[in-house]
XYZ file of C-alpha atoms in Angstrom:
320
model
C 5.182 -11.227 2.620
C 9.403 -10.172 2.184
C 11.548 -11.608 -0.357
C 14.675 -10.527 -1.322
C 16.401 -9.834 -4.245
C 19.579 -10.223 -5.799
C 21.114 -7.341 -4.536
C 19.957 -8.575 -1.152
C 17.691 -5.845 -0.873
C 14.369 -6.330 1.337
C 11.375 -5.901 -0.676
C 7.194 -6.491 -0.092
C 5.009 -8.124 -2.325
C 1.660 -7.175 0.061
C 0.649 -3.348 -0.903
C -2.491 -1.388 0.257
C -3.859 1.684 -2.063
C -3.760 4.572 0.237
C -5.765 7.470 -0.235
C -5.699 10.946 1.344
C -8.453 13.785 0.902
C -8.501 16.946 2.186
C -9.234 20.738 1.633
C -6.510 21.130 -0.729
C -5.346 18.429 -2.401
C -6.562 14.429 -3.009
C -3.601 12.456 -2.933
C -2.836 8.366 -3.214
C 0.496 5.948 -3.132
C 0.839 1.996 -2.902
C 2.476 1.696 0.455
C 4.217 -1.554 1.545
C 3.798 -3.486 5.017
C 7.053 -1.766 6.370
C 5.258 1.592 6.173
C 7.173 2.955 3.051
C 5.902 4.459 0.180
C 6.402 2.766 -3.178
C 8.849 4.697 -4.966
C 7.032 5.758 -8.313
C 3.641 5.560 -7.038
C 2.616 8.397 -6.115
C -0.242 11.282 -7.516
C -1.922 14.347 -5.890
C -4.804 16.112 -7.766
C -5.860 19.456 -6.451
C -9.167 19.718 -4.807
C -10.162 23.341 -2.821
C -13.046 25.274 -2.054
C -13.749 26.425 -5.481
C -14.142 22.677 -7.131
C -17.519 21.219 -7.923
C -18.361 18.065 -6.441
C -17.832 16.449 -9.911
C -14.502 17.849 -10.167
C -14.107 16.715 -6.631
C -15.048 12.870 -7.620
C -12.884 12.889 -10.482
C -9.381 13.637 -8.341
C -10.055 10.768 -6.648
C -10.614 8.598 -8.961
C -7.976 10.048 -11.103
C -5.435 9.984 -8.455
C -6.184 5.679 -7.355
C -6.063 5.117 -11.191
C -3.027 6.276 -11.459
C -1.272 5.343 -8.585
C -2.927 1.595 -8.717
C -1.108 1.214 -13.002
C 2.372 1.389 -11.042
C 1.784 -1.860 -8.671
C 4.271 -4.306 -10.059
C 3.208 -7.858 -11.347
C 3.570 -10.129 -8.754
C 2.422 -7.943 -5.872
C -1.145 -8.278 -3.569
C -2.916 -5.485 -3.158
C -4.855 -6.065 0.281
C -7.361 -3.439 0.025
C -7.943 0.185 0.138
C -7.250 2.523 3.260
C -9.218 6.318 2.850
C -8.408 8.790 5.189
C -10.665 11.929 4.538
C -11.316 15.140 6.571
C -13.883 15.309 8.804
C -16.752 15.177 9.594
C -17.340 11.706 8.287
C -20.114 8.874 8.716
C -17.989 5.523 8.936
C -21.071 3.538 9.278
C -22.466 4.609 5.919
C -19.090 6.065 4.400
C -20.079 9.586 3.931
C -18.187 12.537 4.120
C -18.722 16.080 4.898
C -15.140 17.962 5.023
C -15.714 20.976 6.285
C -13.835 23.038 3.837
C -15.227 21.078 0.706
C -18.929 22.881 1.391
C -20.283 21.292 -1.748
C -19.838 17.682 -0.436
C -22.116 16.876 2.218
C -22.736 13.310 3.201
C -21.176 12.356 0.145
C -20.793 8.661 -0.506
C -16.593 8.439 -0.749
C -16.779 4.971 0.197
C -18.676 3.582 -2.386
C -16.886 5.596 -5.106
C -13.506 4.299 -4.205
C -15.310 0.609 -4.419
C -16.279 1.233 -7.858
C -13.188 2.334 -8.869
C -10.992 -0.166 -7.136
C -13.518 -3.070 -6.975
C -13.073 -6.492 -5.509
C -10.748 -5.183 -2.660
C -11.618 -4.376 0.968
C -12.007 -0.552 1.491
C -11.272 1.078 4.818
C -12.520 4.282 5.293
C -11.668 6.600 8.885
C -10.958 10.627 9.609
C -7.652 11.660 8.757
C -6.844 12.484 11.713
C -6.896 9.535 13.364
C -4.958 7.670 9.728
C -2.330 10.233 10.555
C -2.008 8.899 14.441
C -1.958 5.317 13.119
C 1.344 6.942 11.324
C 3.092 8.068 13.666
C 2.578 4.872 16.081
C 3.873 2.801 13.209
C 6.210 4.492 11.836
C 6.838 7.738 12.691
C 7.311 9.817 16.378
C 5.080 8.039 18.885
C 6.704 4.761 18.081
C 6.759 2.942 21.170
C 3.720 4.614 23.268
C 0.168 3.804 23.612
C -1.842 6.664 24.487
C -0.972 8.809 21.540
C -3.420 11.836 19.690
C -1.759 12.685 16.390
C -2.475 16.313 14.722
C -2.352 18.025 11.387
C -2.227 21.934 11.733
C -2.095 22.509 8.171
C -5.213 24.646 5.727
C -7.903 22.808 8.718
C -6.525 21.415 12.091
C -7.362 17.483 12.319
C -6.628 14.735 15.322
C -6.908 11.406 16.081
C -6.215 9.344 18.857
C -5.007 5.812 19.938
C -5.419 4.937 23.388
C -4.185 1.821 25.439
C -2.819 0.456 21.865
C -5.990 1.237 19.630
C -7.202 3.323 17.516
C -10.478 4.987 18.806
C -12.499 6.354 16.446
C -15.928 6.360 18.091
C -19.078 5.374 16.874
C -19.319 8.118 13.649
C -15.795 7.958 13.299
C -14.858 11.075 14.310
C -13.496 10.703 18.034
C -10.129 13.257 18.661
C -11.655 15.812 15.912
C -9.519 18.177 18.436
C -9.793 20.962 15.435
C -12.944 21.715 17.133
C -12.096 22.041 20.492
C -13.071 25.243 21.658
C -10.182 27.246 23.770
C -10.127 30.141 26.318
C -9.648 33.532 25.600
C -10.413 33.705 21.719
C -13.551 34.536 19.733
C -13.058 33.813 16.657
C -16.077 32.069 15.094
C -15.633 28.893 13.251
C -17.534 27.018 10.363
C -19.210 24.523 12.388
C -20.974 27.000 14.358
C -18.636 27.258 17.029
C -16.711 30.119 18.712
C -12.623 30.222 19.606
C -12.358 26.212 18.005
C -8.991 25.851 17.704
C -9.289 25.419 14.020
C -11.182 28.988 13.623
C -7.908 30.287 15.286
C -4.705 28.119 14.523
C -4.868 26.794 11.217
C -2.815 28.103 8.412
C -5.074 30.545 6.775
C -7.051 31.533 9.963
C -3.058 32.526 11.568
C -2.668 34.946 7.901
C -5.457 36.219 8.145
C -5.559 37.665 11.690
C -2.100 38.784 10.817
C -3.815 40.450 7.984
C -6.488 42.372 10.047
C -3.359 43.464 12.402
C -1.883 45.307 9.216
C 0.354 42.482 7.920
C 0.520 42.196 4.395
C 1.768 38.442 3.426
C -0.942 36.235 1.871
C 0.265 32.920 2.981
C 1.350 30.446 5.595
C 4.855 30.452 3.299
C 5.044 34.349 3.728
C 4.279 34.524 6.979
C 7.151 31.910 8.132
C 9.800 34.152 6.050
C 8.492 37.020 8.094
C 8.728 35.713 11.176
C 12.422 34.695 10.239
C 12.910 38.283 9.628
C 11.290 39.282 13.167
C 8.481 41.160 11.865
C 6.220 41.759 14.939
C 3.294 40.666 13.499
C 4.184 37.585 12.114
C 5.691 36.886 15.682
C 2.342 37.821 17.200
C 0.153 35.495 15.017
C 2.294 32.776 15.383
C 2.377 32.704 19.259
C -1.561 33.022 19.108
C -2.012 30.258 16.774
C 1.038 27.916 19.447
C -1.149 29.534 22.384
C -4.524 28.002 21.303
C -3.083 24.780 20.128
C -1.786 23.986 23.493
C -4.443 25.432 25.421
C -6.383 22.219 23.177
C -3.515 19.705 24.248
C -3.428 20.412 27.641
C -7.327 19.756 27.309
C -7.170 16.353 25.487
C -4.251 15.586 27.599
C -6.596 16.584 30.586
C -9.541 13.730 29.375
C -7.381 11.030 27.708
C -4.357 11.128 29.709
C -2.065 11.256 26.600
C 1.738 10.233 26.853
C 2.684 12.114 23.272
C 1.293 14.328 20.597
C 2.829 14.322 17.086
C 1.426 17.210 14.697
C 2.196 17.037 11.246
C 0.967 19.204 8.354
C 2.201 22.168 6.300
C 1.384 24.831 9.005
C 3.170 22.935 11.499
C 6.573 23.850 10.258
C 5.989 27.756 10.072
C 8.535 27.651 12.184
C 10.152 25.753 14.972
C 8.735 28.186 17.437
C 5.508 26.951 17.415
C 6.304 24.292 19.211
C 7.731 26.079 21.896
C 4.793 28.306 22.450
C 2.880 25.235 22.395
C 4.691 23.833 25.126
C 4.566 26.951 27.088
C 0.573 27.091 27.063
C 0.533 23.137 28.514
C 3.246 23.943 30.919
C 0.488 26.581 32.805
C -1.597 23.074 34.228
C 0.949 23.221 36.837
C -0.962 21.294 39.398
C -1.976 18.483 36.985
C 1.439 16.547 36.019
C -0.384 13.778 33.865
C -0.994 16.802 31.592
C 2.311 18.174 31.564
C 3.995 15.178 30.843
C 2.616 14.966 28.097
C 5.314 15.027 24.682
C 4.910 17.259 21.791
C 6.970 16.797 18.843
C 6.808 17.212 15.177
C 5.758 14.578 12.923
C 8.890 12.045 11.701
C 6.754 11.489 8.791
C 7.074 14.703 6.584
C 4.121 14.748 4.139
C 3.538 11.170 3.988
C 2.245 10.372 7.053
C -1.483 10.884 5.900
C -0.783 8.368 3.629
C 1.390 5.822 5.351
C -1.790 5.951 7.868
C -4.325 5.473 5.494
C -2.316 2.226 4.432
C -1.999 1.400 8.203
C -5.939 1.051 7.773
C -4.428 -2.509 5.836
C -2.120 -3.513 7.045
C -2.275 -2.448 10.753
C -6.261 -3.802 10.755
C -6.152 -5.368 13.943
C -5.736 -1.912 15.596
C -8.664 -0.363 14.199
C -11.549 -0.143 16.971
């Protein structure tokens, strides 16, 4: 529902409480049905490897409390939309990110029902919350067969295909973090070797630079060095564009994609990336429904996880 006000400006009265949880930070807004953040409304509590899972429990609930004492009188709030790294158990709403070690199966749903009660809650990977994003609102606008990616402290995907979202029967369908790729060894904390996580996220890109001799300490670092043209730094970052397209060209391969958006914090170490990206899925030269596919950065900046985990809401009737 629209009204408008005095000022003739276009506002919505129907908001869903998004939520977004991750390795580093639990974050939540009141997002309206155009997709847009609610000015005002917005909290992020840190999370990380180093938090108990109390600690853990009590950024979230923190983080909807606040955010849900900004909705303005006279608004509906439609329900709750979680988008959580993966793995996750829809079925049961359990969640066991793999770089939160000390939650495993740990019941997210129901603790965002007793703190927001009386609501429908919505709970998917955050992978595929940041694809619903992008269709919306953000870069694959327009197509149908889209996977959406976050290369940021993990790498995360999720994929719409023929107009809906797919999320398979755990929920975690286009987990393309843990696609393994060709040519790399690098082991990985779900027990694989050369995932494209293990290789190509943030911290895994630093610290290979590291054991090459490079000094920097983080993603931030190692984008100023590259700037500067410090081998290295160059080095790392066409590994870490290498594998990521080698695990395109591979989704692309089995879902027949027409465009990939990739979001998150590592994505924008440099503009680069994406080239070297593009490179690695230009090699399937005999296959051109791989080649075609489009790569492009996320239109959403760091909203999109949570303008998709409100498009769990108010875009319901996509969600397989």
């Amino acid at each position: 529902m629209t009204t408008t006000t005095a000022t003739g400006e276009t506002t919505t009265k129907n908001l869903a409480l998004a939520i977004d949880i991750g390795g580093t930070k639990a974050e939540a807004a009141l997002v309206d049905s155009n997709g847009q953040v609610v000015p005002g409304s917005r909290f992020r509590r840190p999370t990380g490897a180093g938090s108990t899972s109390d600690e853990l429990a009590a950024a979230v609930r923190s983080v909807l409390t606040d955010a849900l004492a900004t909705r303005a009188a006279g608004t509906d709030l439609l329900g709750v939309g979680v988008g959580s790294a993966g793995p996750i158990t829809v079925a049961r709403g359990l969640v066991s990110p793999l770089n939160l070690a000390v939650w495993r199966d740990f019941p997210l749903r129901q603790l965002v029902v007793d703190s927001v009660p009386d609501v429908p809650v919505t709970m998917r990977m955050d992978g595929e919350c940041i694809t619903l994003a992008e269709h919306w609102v953000g870069a694959a606008v327009g197509y149908d067969n889209v996977m959406g990616m976050i290369v940021s402290t993990g790498i995360g995907g999720g994929l719409i295909l023929e107009g809906s979202a797919i999320a398979g029967p755990t929920g975690n369908a286009g987990h393309i973090g843990h696609v393994e790729v060709g040519g790399f060894d690098d082991p990985c904390l779900c027990g694989g070797i050369g995932c494209v996580e293990a290789i190509a996220s943030g911290p895994k890109t630093v610290a290979w630079a590291n054991r090459q001799g490079w000094t920097g300490a983080r993603g931030e670092d190692l984008a100023a060095a590259y700037a500067a043209g410090d081998p290295i730094a160059i080095s790392a970052v066409e590994r870490s564009g290498r594998a990521i397209g080698q695990a395109i060209a591979s989704a692309a391969a089995l879902d027949d994609l027409d465009i990939v958006a990739i979001g998150g914090g590592f994505s924008r170490v440099t503009p680069d990336l994406f080239r070297f990206i593009r490179a690695a899925i230009a090699k399937r030269v005999a296959f051109g429904f791989v080649t075609k596919v489009k790569v492009v950065p996320s239109a959403l900046s760091d909203a999109g996880p949570l303008i998709g985990s409100a498009a769990l809401i108010h875009r319901a009737e996509m969600i397989a």
